[in-house]
PDB file of C-alpha atoms and ligand atoms in Angstrom:
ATOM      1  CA  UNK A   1       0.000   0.000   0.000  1.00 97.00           C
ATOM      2  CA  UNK A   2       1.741   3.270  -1.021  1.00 98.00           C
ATOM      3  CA  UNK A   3       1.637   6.320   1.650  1.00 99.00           C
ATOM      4  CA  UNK A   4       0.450   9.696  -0.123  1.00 99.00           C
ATOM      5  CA  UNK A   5       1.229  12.951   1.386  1.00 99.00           C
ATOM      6  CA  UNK A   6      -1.123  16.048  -0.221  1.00 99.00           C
ATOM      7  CA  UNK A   7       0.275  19.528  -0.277  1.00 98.00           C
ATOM      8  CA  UNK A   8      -2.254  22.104  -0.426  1.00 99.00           C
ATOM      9  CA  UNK A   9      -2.272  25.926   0.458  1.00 98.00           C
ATOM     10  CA  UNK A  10      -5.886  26.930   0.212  1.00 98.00           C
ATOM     11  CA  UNK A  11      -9.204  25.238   0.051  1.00 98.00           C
ATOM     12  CA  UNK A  12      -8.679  21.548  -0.589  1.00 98.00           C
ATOM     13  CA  UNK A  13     -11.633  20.458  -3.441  1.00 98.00           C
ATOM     14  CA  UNK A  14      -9.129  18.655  -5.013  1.00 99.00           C
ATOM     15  CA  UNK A  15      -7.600  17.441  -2.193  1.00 99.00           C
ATOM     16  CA  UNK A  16     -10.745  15.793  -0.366  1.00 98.00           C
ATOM     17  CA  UNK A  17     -11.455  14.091  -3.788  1.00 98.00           C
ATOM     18  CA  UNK A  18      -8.399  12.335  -3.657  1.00 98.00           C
ATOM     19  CA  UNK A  19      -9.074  11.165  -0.202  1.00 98.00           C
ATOM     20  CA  UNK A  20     -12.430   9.885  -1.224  1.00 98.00           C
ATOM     21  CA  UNK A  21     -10.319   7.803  -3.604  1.00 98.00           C
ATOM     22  CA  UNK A  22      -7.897   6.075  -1.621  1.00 98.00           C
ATOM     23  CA  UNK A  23     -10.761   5.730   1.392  1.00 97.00           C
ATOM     24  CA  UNK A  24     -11.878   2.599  -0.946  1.00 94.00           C
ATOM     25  CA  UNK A  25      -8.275   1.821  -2.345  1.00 97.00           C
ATOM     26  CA  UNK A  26      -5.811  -1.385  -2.289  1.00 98.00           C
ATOM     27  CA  UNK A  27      -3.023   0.608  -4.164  1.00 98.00           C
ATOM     28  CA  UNK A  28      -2.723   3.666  -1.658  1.00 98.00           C
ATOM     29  CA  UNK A  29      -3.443   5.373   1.535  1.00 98.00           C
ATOM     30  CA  UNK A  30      -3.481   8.946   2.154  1.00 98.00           C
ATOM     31  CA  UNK A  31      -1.522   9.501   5.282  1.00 98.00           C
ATOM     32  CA  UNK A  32      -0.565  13.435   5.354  1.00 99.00           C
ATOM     33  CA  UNK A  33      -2.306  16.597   4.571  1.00 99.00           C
ATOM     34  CA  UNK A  34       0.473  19.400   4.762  1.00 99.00           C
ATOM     35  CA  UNK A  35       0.061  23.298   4.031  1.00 99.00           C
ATOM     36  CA  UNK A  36       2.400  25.825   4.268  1.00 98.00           C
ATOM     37  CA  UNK A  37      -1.512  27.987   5.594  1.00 98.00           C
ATOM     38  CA  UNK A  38      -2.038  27.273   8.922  1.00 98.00           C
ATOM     39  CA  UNK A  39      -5.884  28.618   7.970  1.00 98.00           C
ATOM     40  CA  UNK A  40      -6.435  26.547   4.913  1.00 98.00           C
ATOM     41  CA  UNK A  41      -9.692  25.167   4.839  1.00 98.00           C
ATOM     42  CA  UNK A  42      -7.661  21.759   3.088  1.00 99.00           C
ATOM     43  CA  UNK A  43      -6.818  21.130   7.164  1.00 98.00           C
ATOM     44  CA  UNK A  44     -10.379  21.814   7.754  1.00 98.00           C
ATOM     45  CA  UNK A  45     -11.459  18.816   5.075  1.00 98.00           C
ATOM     46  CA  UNK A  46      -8.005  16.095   6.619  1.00 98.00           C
ATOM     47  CA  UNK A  47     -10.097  15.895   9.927  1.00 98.00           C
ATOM     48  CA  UNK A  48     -13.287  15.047   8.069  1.00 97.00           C
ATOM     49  CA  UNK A  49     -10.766  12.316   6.796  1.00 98.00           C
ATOM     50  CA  UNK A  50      -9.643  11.319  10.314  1.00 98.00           C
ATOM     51  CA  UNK A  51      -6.283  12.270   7.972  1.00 98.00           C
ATOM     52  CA  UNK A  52      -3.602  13.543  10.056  1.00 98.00           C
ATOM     53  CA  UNK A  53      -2.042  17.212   9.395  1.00 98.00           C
ATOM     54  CA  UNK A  54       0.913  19.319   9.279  1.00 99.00           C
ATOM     55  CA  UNK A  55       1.655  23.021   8.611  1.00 98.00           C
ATOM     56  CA  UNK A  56       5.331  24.531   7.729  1.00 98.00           C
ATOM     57  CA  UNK A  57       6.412  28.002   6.736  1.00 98.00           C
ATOM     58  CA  UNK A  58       8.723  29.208   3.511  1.00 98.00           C
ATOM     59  CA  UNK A  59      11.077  29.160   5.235  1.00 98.00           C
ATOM     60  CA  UNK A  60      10.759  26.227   7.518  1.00 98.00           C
ATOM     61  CA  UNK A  61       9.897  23.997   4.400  1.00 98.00           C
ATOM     62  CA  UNK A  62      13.577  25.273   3.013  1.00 98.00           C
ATOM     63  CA  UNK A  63      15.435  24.448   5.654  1.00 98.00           C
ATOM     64  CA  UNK A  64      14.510  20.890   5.520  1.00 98.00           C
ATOM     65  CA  UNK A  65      11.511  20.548   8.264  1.00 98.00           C
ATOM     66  CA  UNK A  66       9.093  19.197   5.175  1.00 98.00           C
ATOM     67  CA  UNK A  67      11.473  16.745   3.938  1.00 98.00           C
ATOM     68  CA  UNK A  68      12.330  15.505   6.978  1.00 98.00           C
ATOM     69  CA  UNK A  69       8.682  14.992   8.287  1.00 99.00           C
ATOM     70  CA  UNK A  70       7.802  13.417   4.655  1.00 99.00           C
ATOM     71  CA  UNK A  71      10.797  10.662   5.425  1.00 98.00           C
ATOM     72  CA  UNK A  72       9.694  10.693   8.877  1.00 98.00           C
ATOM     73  CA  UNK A  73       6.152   8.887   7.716  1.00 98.00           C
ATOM     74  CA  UNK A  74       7.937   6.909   4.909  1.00 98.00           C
ATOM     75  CA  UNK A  75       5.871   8.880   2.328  1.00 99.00           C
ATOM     76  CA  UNK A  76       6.419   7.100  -1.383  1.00 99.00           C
ATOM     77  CA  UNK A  77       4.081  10.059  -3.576  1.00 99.00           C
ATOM     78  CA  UNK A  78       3.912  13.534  -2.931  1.00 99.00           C
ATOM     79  CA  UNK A  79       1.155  15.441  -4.218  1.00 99.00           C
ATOM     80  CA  UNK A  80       0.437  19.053  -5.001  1.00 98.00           C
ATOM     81  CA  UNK A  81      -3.396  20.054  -4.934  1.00 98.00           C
ATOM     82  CA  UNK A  82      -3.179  23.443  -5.250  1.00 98.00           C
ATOM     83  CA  UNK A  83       0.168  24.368  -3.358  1.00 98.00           C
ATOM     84  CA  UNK A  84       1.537  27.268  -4.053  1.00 98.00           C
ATOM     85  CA  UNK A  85       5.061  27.513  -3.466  1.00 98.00           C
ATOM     86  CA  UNK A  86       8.150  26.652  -5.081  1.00 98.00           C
ATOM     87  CA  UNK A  87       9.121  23.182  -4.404  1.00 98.00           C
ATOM     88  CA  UNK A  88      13.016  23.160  -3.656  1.00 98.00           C
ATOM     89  CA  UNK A  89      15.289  21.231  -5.407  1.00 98.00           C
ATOM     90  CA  UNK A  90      16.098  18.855  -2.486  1.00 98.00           C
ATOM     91  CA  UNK A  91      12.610  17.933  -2.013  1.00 98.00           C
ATOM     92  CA  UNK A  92      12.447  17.014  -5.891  1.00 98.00           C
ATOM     93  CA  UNK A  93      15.357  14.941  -5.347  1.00 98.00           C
ATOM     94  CA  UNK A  94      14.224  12.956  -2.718  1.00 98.00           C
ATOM     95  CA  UNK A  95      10.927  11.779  -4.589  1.00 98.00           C
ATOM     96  CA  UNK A  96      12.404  11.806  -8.019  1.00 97.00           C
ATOM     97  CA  UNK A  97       9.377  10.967 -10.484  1.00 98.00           C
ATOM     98  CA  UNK A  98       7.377  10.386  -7.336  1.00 98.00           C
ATOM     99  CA  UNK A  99       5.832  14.085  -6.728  1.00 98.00           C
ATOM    100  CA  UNK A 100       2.991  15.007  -9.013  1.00 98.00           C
ATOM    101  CA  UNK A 101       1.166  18.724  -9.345  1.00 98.00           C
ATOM    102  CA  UNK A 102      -2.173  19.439 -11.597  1.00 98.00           C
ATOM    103  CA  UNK A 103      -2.229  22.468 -12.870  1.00 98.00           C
ATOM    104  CA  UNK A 104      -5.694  24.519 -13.848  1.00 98.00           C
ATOM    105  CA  UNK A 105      -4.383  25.116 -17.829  1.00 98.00           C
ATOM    106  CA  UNK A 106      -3.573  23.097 -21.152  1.00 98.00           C
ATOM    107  CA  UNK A 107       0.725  23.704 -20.152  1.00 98.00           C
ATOM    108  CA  UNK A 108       2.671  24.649 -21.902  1.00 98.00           C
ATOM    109  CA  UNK A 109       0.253  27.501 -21.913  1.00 98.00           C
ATOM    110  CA  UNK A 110      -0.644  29.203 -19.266  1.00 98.00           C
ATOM    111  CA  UNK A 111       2.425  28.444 -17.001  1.00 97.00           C
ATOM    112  CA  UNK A 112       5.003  29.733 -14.730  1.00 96.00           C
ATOM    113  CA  UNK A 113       5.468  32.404 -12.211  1.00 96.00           C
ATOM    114  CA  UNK A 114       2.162  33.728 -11.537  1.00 97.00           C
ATOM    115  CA  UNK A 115       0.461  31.225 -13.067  1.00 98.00           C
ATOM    116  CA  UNK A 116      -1.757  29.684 -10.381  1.00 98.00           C
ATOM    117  CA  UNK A 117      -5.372  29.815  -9.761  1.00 98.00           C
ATOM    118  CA  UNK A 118      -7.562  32.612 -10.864  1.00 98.00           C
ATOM    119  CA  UNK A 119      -4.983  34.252 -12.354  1.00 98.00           C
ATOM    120  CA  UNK A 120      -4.735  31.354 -15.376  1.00 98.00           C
ATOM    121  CA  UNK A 121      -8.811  31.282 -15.882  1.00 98.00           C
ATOM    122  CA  UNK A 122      -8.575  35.673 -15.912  1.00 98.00           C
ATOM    123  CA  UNK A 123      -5.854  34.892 -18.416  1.00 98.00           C
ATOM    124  CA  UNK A 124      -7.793  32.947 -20.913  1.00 98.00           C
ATOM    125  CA  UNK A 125     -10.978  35.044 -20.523  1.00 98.00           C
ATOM    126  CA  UNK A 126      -8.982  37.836 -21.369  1.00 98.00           C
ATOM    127  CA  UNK A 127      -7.256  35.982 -24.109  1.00 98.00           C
ATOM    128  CA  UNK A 128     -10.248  34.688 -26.139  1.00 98.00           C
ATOM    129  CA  UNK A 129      -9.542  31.333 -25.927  1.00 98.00           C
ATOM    130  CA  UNK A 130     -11.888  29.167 -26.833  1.00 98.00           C
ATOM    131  CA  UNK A 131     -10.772  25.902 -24.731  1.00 98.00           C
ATOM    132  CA  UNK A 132      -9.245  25.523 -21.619  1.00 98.00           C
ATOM    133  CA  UNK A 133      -8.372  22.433 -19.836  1.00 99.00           C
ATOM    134  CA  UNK A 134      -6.027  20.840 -16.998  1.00 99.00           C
ATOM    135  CA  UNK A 135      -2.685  19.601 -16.903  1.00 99.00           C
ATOM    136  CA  UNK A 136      -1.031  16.747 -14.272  1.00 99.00           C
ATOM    137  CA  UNK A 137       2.411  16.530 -14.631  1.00 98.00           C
ATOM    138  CA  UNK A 138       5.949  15.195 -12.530  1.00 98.00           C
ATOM    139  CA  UNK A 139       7.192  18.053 -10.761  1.00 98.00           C
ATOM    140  CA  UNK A 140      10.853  19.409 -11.435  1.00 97.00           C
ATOM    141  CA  UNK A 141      12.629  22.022 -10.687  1.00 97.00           C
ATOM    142  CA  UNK A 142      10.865  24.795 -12.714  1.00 95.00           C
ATOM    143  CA  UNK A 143       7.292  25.738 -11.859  1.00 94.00           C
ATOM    144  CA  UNK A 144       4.986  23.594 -15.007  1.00 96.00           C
ATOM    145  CA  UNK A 145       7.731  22.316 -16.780  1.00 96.00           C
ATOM    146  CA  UNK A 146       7.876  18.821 -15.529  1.00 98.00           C
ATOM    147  CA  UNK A 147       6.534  15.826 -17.508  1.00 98.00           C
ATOM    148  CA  UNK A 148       3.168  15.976 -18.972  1.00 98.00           C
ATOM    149  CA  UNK A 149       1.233  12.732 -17.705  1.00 98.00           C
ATOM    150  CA  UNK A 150      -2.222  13.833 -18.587  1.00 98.00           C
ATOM    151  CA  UNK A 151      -4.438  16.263 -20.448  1.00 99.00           C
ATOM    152  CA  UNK A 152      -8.024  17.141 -20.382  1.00 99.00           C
ATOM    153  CA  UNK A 153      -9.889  19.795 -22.579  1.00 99.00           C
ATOM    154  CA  UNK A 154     -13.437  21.928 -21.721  1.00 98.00           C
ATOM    155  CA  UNK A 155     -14.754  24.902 -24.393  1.00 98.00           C
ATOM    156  CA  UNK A 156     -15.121  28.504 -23.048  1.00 98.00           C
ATOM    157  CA  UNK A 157     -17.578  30.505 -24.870  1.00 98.00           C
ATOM    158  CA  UNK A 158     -17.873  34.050 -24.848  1.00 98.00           C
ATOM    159  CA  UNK A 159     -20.349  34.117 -22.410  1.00 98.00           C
ATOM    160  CA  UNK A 160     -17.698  32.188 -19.716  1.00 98.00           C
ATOM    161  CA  UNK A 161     -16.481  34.292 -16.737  1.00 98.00           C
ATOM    162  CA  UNK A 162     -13.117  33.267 -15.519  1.00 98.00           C
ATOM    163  CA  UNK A 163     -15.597  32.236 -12.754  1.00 98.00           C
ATOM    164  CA  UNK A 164     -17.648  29.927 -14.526  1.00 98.00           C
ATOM    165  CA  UNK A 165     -14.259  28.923 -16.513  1.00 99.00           C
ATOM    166  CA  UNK A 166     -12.794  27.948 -12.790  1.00 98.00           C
ATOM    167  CA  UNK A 167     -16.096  25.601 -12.343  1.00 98.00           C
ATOM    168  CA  UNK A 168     -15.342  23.962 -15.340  1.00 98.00           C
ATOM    169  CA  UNK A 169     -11.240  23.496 -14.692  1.00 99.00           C
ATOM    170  CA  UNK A 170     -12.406  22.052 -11.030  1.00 98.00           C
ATOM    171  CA  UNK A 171     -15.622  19.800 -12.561  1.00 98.00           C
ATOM    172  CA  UNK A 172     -12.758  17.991 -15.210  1.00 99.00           C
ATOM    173  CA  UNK A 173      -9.730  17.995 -11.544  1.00 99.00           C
ATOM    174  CA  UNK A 174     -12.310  16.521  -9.657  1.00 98.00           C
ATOM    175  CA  UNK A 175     -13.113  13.995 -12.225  1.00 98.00           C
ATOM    176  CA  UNK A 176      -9.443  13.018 -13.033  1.00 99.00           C
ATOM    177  CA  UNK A 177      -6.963  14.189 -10.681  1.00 99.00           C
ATOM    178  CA  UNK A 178      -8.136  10.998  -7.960  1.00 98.00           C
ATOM    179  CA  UNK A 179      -8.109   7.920 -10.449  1.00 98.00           C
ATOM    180  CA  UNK A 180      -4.590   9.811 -12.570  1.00 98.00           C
ATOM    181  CA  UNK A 181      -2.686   9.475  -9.444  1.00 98.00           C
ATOM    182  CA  UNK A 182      -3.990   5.820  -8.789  1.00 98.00           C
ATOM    183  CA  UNK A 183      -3.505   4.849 -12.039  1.00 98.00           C
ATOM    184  CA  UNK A 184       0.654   5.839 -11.144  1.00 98.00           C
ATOM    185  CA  UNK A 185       0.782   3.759  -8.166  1.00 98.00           C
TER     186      UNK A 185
HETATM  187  N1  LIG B   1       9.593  23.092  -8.216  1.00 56.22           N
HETATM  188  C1  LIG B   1       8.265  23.200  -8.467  1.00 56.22           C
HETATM  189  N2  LIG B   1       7.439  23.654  -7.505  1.00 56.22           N
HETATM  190  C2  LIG B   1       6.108  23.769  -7.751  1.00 56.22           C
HETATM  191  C3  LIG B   1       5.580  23.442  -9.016  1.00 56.22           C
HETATM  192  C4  LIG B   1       6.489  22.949 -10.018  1.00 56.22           C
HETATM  193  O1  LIG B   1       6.065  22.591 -11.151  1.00 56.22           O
HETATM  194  N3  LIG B   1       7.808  22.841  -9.707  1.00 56.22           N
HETATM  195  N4  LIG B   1       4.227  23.600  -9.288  1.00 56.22           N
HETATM  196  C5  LIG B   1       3.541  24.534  -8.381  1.00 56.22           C
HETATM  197  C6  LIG B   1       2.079  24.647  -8.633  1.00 56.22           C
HETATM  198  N5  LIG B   1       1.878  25.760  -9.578  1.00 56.22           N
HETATM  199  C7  LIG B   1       1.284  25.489 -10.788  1.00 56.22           C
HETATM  200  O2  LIG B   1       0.786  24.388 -11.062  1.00 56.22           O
HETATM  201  C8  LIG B   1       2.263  27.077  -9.242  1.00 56.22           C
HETATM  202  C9  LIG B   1       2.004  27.548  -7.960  1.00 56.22           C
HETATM  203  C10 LIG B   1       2.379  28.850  -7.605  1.00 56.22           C
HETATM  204  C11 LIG B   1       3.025  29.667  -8.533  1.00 56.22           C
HETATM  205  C12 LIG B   1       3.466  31.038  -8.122  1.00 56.22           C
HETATM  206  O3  LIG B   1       3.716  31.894  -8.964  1.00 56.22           O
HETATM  207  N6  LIG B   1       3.578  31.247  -6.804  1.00 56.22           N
HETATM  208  C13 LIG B   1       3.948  32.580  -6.283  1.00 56.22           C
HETATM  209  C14 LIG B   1       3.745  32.632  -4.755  1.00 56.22           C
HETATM  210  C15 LIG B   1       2.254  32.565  -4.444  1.00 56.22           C
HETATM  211  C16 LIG B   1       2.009  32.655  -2.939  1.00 56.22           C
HETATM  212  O4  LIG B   1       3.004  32.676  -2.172  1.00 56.22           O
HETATM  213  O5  LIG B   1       0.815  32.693  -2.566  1.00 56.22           O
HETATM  214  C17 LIG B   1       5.430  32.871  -6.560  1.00 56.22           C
HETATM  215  O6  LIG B   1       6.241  31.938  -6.695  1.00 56.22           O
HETATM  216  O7  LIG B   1       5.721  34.074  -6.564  1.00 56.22           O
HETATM  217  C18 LIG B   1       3.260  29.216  -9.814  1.00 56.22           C
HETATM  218  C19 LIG B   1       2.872  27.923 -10.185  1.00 56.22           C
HETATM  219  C20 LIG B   1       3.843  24.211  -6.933  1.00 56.22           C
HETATM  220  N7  LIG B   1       5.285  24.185  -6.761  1.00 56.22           N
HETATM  221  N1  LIG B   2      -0.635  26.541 -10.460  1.00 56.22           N
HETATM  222  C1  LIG B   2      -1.196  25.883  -9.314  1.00 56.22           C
HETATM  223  C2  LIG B   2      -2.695  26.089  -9.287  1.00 56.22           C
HETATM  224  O1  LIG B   2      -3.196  27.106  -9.736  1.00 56.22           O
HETATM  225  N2  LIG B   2      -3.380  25.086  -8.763  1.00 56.22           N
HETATM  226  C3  LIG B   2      -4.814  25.146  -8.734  1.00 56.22           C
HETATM  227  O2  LIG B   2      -5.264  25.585  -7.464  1.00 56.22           O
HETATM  228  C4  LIG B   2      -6.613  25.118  -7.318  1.00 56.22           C
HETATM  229  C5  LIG B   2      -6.742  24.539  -5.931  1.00 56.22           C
HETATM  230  O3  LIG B   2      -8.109  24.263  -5.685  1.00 56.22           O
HETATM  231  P1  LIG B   2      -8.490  23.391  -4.389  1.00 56.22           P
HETATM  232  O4  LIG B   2      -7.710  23.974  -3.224  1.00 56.22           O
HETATM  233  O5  LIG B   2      -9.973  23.562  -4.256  1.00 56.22           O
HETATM  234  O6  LIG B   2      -8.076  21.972  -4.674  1.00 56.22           O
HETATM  235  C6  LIG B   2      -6.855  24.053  -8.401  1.00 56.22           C
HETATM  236  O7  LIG B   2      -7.666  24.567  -9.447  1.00 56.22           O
HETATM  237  C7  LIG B   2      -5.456  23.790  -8.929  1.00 56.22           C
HETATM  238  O8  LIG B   2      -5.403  23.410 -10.297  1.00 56.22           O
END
């Protein structure tokens, strides 16, 4: 049974699917819910869970205090659910091809510094685009640049909001996000 470890900074949608998941999984077990926001509701949604919790700062998760609690429970995936900092390089090396991130956008578009939450859905409204879509990928050093493990695709009319363009991104996270990380177990 592999031992997941979320990392989320905000609200958690994602991350309560995925424990929905792995409540009626034989491949994996989500073990850890860690945010670097002591007030994130995603700490709100790990007791639900009965899903035990831990909060670091910047700096804190820099220095090492992350890794070391991650080794600590013998995690084997790491996953990002809507974290928003910079993973450091020692973390990446420590779970090499074993840390996995969705990101709200069709990458390579739509990525980078900046790039997170509604910032990408204002983006495309204010682009035109007429599709938008999600992205999970292997994290690596640079923010969205890791390897593309899955894809999925929603229209945006003009009539979308980069409100109603966030419902759809989270509808097609929700849907995927859960059985993609299984599926890599
Ligand atoms: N080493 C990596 N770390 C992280 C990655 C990654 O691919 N490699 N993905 C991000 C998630 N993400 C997009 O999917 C992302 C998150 C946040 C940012 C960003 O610009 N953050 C701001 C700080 C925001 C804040 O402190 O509230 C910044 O760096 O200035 C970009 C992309 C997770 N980590
Ligand atoms: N670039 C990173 C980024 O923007 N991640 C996005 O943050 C949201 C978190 O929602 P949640 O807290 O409800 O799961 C999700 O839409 C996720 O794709």
């Amino acid at each position: 049974m592999k031992r997941l470890a979320i990392l989320a900074s905000g609200s958690g949608s994602n991350a309560e699917k995925i424990m929905e998941q792995f409540q009626k999984s034989t491949k994996g077990k989500v073990v850890l819910i860690a945010s670097n926001k002591s007030e994130a509701f995603v700490l709100e949604r790990a007791k639900k869970f009965d899903v035990p919790t831990f909060t670091f700062s910047k700096k804190e998760m820099e220095a090492g205090v992350l890794l070391k609690k991650l080794q600590e429970e013998q995690i084997d995936w790491v996953i990002l659910a809507g974290f928003l900092l910079k993973i450091p390089d020692e973390l990446i090396r420590a779970f090499p091809e074993r840390m996995v991130n969705i990101h709200p956008a069709l990458l390579p578009n739509y990525g980078g510094k900046g790039m997170y939450g509604m910032h990408v859905h204002e983006a495309v409204k204010a682009n035109g685009d007429q599709q938008t879509g999600i992205t999970i990928h292997l994290v690596n050093e640079h923010y969205d640049e890791g390897k593309i493990i899955f894809q999925a695709a929603t229209p945006v009319s003009k009539e979308d909001s980069p409100e109603t363009i966030a419902q759809k991104v989270h509808a097609l996270e929700h849907r995927y996000f859960p059985e993609v990380i299984e599926s890599l177990l």
